[in-house]
């Protein structure tokens, strides 16, 4: 896959691409990521890329001429039909489903804005889609572009050591991920849940699904509302809610529920060492 990032700070983008899964995927040629400097498309002595907003108001706006020229230069290096995506707070919210969709493309152009925003005519002439990584305002689109690149490159076949990782993870089924544990078995008096020590794959799978469903219910009920639940997950949630309602779940179950804003979290009520299911 080839990705081109149009930005005022190409070094910022390139700098973040050299690490971990992303760095290895690029080293192994799974993804080629280039940058196009908007300032390279200015011809005045001050290399001006921004100007004051028509209608007044604070801040500056990215000028259409250098930006559109940069978009066209970068697009010329990409496979025909590669979508031109601008990262902006006005875009549709980027999620795992969008990441999977973009990871299937041969090419992608990302536009990272700066200042208060971009002259709308550059968007009309040079952008096919706007994406937002969340409902907050960044000082520039580079970090958003890097988030999108990271989320989709790790989905490329071979990018993760074990491709199962990208199948069995948060949001793959619209659910939050289960709690993870590794050695030591007891840490500051807290035990690894028995189910995970059982060696019984079915019990492990059930415990994890149970935790995912209950966590999603308590932290992100919007995901259940949007994606619904598969039959088994729905059954496990009902069992959990019944157990909770039946007072099966008491205080001091797990550190999870101490967190503000969380509806009570499941954790095996009868403490470590109890086998679920
Ligand atoms: C943003 C977001 C974002 C807005 C003005 C860059 C900034 C500045 N991009 N998701 N949220 N962009 O806040 O993607 O130009």
Coordinates of C-alpha atoms and ligand atoms in Angstrom, one line a residue:
X1 CA 0.0 0.0 0.0
X2 CA 1.2 3.5 -0.8
X3 CA 0.3 6.5 1.3
X4 CA 1.2 10.2 0.6
X5 CA 0.8 12.8 3.4
X6 CA 0.4 16.5 2.4
X7 CA 1.7 18.6 5.3
X8 CA 3.6 21.7 6.4
X9 CA 5.8 19.5 8.6
X10 CA 7.0 16.4 6.6
X11 CA 9.8 15.8 9.1
X12 CA 7.2 15.4 11.9
X13 CA 5.4 12.8 10.0
X14 CA 8.5 10.9 8.8
X15 CA 9.9 11.0 12.3
X16 CA 6.9 9.1 13.8
X17 CA 7.0 6.3 11.1
X18 CA 10.3 4.7 12.2
X19 CA 9.0 2.8 15.2
X20 CA 7.5 -0.5 16.2
X21 CA 4.9 -2.3 14.0
X22 CA 4.7 0.7 11.7
X23 CA 8.5 1.0 11.2
X24 CA 8.8 -2.8 10.6
X25 CA 5.9 -2.8 8.1
X26 CA 7.6 0.0 6.2
X27 CA 11.0 -1.7 6.3
X28 CA 9.4 -4.9 5.0
X29 CA 7.8 -2.9 2.1
X30 CA 4.2 -3.7 3.3
X31 CA 3.6 0.1 3.1
X32 CA 5.4 3.0 1.3
X33 CA 4.7 6.4 3.0
X34 CA 5.7 9.6 1.3
X35 CA 5.3 13.3 2.2
X36 CA 4.6 16.4 0.2
X37 CA 5.6 19.8 1.7
X38 CA 3.0 22.5 1.1
X39 CA 5.6 25.2 1.4
X40 CA 7.4 23.7 -1.6
X41 CA 4.5 25.0 -3.7
X42 CA 5.0 28.7 -2.7
X43 CA 6.8 31.1 -5.0
X44 CA 6.9 34.3 -3.0
X45 CA 10.0 35.4 -1.0
X46 CA 8.2 34.7 2.3
X47 CA 6.9 31.3 1.1
X48 CA 3.5 32.3 2.3
X49 CA 1.0 29.4 3.0
X50 CA -1.6 31.1 5.1
X51 CA -3.6 34.4 5.2
X52 CA -6.2 36.2 7.2
X53 CA -9.8 34.8 7.1
X54 CA -12.3 36.6 5.0
X55 CA -15.1 37.9 7.3
X56 CA -12.6 38.5 10.0
X57 CA -12.0 36.5 13.2
X58 CA -9.0 35.0 15.0
X59 CA -6.2 33.0 13.4
X60 CA -5.2 32.3 9.9
X61 CA -6.4 30.1 7.0
X62 CA -4.3 27.8 4.7
X63 CA -4.3 29.4 1.3
X64 CA -5.8 27.3 -1.6
X65 CA -3.1 27.7 -4.2
X66 CA 0.0 26.0 -2.5
X67 CA -2.2 23.4 -0.8
X68 CA -4.0 22.3 -4.0
X69 CA -0.7 22.2 -5.9
X70 CA 0.7 20.0 -3.2
X71 CA -2.3 17.7 -3.3
X72 CA -2.0 17.4 -7.0
X73 CA 1.7 16.7 -6.9
X74 CA 1.2 13.9 -4.3
X75 CA -1.8 12.4 -6.1
X76 CA 0.3 12.1 -9.2
X77 CA 2.6 9.6 -7.3
X78 CA -0.4 7.4 -6.2
X79 CA -2.3 4.7 -8.0
X80 CA -5.2 6.3 -10.0
X81 CA -8.4 6.6 -7.9
X82 CA -6.6 6.8 -4.6
X83 CA -8.9 8.7 -2.3
X84 CA -7.8 12.1 -1.1
X85 CA -8.7 12.3 2.6
X86 CA -8.5 15.5 4.7
X87 CA -8.1 15.1 8.4
X88 CA -10.4 17.7 10.1
X89 CA -12.7 18.1 13.1
X90 CA -15.6 18.5 10.6
X91 CA -15.0 15.0 9.1
X92 CA -16.9 11.7 9.7
X93 CA -15.5 10.0 12.7
X94 CA -12.7 7.5 11.9
X95 CA -13.2 4.0 13.4
X96 CA -12.0 0.4 13.1
X97 CA -14.4 -0.3 10.3
X98 CA -13.0 2.7 8.3
X99 CA -9.5 1.5 9.1
X100 CA -10.3 -1.9 7.6
X101 CA -11.8 -0.3 4.5
X102 CA -8.8 2.0 3.9
X103 CA -6.3 -0.9 4.5
X104 CA -7.8 -2.6 1.5
X105 CA -6.8 0.2 -0.9
X106 CA -3.7 0.3 -3.1
X107 CA -3.2 4.0 -2.4
X108 CA -4.3 6.8 -0.1
X109 CA -3.6 10.6 0.1
X110 CA -3.9 12.2 3.5
X111 CA -4.1 16.0 3.9
X112 CA -3.0 17.5 7.2
X113 CA -4.2 21.0 7.8
X114 CA -2.8 23.7 10.1
X115 CA -4.1 27.0 11.5
X116 CA -7.8 27.6 11.9
X117 CA -8.5 25.5 8.8
X118 CA -8.2 25.2 5.0
X119 CA -9.7 27.5 2.3
X120 CA -12.9 25.6 1.4
X121 CA -12.2 25.8 -2.4
X122 CA -9.1 23.6 -1.9
X123 CA -11.3 21.1 -0.2
X124 CA -13.9 21.3 -3.0
X125 CA -11.2 20.9 -5.7
X126 CA -8.7 18.6 -3.9
X127 CA -10.5 16.4 -1.3
X128 CA -12.9 13.5 -1.7
X129 CA -13.5 12.8 2.0
X130 CA -13.0 14.4 5.4
X131 CA -12.2 12.2 8.5
X132 CA -12.0 13.2 12.1
X133 CA -10.2 11.1 14.8
X134 CA -12.4 12.5 17.5
X135 CA -14.5 15.4 18.7
X136 CA -11.7 17.7 19.9
X137 CA -9.5 20.3 18.2
X138 CA -5.9 19.6 17.3
X139 CA -3.3 22.3 16.3
X140 CA -2.7 20.3 13.1
X141 CA -3.8 17.3 11.1
X142 CA -0.4 15.5 11.3
X143 CA -1.1 13.6 14.5
X144 CA -4.6 12.6 13.1
X145 CA -2.9 11.4 9.8
X146 CA -0.4 9.4 11.9
X147 CA -3.3 7.8 13.9
X148 CA -5.0 6.8 10.7
X149 CA -1.7 5.4 9.2
X150 CA -1.0 3.4 12.3
X151 CA -4.5 2.0 12.5
X152 CA -4.6 0.8 8.9
X153 CA -0.9 -0.3 8.4
X154 CA -1.1 -2.7 11.3
X155 CA -4.1 -4.3 9.5
X156 CA -2.0 -5.1 6.4
X157 CA -1.3 -8.8 6.0
X158 CA 2.0 -9.7 7.7
X159 CA 2.2 -6.4 9.6
X160 CA 1.5 -7.9 13.0
X161 CA 3.6 -11.0 14.1
X162 CA 0.4 -13.0 14.2
X163 CA -2.4 -11.8 11.9
X164 CA -4.9 -13.2 14.5
X165 CA -4.0 -10.2 16.6
X166 CA -5.9 -7.8 14.3
X167 CA -8.9 -10.2 14.2
X168 CA -9.2 -10.8 17.9
X169 CA -9.1 -7.3 19.2
X170 CA -11.2 -4.4 20.3
X171 CA -13.9 -3.3 18.0
X172 CA -13.3 -6.3 15.7
X173 CA -16.7 -7.5 16.9
X174 CA -17.8 -4.1 18.1
X175 CA -16.7 -5.0 21.6
X176 CA -14.0 -3.7 23.9
X177 CA -11.1 -6.1 24.6
X178 CA -11.0 -8.4 27.6
X179 CA -8.5 -7.7 30.4
X180 CA -4.9 -9.0 29.7
X181 CA -2.6 -10.7 32.1
X182 CA 1.0 -12.0 32.0
X183 CA 3.5 -13.3 34.6
X184 CA 3.7 -13.0 37.6
X185 CA 0.6 -15.1 38.6
X186 CA 0.1 -13.0 41.8
X187 CA 1.0 -9.3 41.7
X188 CA 0.6 -7.2 44.8
X189 CA -1.9 -9.8 46.1
X190 CA -3.9 -9.8 43.0
X191 CA -4.3 -13.1 41.2
X192 CA -4.6 -13.9 37.5
X193 CA -8.2 -15.0 37.0
X194 CA -8.4 -18.8 37.3
X195 CA -10.1 -19.3 33.9
X196 CA -6.9 -18.1 32.3
X197 CA -4.8 -20.6 34.2
X198 CA -7.0 -23.5 33.3
X199 CA -5.5 -24.4 30.0
X200 CA -9.1 -25.0 29.0
X201 CA -9.4 -23.1 25.7
X202 CA -13.3 -23.1 25.8
X203 CA -13.2 -21.7 29.4
X204 CA -10.6 -19.1 28.4
X205 CA -12.7 -18.0 25.4
X206 CA -15.9 -17.8 27.4
X207 CA -14.2 -15.8 30.2
X208 CA -12.8 -13.4 27.7
X209 CA -16.0 -12.9 25.8
X210 CA -17.8 -12.4 29.2
X211 CA -15.3 -9.7 30.2
X212 CA -15.5 -8.0 26.8
X213 CA -19.3 -8.0 26.8
X214 CA -19.5 -6.7 30.4
X215 CA -16.8 -4.1 29.9
X216 CA -18.5 -2.8 26.7
X217 CA -21.9 -2.7 28.5
X218 CA -20.4 -0.7 31.4
X219 CA -18.0 1.6 29.5
X220 CA -19.4 1.9 26.0
X221 CA -23.0 1.0 25.8
X222 CA -23.1 3.1 22.6
X223 CA -21.1 0.3 20.9
X224 CA -23.7 -2.3 21.8
X225 CA -26.5 0.1 20.7
X226 CA -24.7 0.6 17.3
X227 CA -23.4 -2.9 16.6
X228 CA -25.8 -5.1 18.7
X229 CA -24.6 -8.4 20.2
X230 CA -24.1 -11.8 18.8
X231 CA -26.3 -14.5 20.4
X232 CA -23.7 -15.9 22.7
X233 CA -22.5 -12.5 23.8
X234 CA -26.1 -11.5 24.4
X235 CA -26.6 -14.6 26.6
X236 CA -23.5 -13.9 28.5
X237 CA -24.5 -10.3 29.2
X238 CA -27.9 -11.4 30.4
X239 CA -26.2 -14.0 32.7
X240 CA -23.9 -11.3 34.0
X241 CA -26.7 -8.8 34.6
X242 CA -28.8 -11.5 36.3
X243 CA -25.9 -12.3 38.6
X244 CA -25.3 -8.7 39.3
X245 CA -29.0 -8.1 40.0
X246 CA -29.0 -11.2 42.2
X247 CA -26.4 -9.4 44.3
X248 CA -23.9 -12.0 43.2
X249 CA -21.6 -9.1 42.5
X250 CA -20.5 -7.2 45.7
X251 CA -18.0 -4.6 46.7
X252 CA -14.2 -5.1 46.2
X253 CA -14.6 -7.4 43.3
X254 CA -12.0 -5.8 41.1
X255 CA -10.1 -2.6 40.8
X256 CA -12.1 -2.0 37.6
X257 CA -15.2 -0.6 39.2
X258 CA -13.2 1.9 41.3
X259 CA -12.9 3.9 38.1
X260 CA -15.2 6.9 38.0
X261 CA -18.0 6.8 35.5
X262 CA -17.9 3.0 35.1
X263 CA -21.1 1.2 35.7
X264 CA -20.1 -1.7 37.9
X265 CA -17.8 -4.1 36.2
X266 CA -17.9 -7.9 36.3
X267 CA -15.0 -9.6 37.7
X268 CA -15.5 -13.0 39.2
X269 CA -17.4 -12.2 42.3
X270 CA -16.1 -15.1 44.2
X271 CA -12.5 -13.9 43.8
X272 CA -9.4 -15.3 42.3
X273 CA -9.3 -19.0 42.0
X274 CA -13.0 -19.4 41.1
X275 CA -13.7 -21.2 37.8
X276 CA -16.3 -19.5 35.7
X277 CA -18.7 -21.7 33.6
Ligands
LIG1 C1 -8.7 17.0 13.6 C2 -9.5 16.1 14.3 C3 -8.4 18.4 14.0 C4 -8.4 21.5 13.1 C5 -7.7 22.8 12.7 C6 -6.2 21.0 12.5 C7 -7.3 20.5 13.4 C8 -6.3 22.4 12.4 N1 -8.2 16.4 12.5 N2 -9.5 14.9 13.6 N3 -10.2 16.3 15.5 N4 -7.7 19.1 13.1 O1 -8.8 18.8 15.1 O2 -8.7 15.1 12.5 O3 -6.0 22.8 11.1

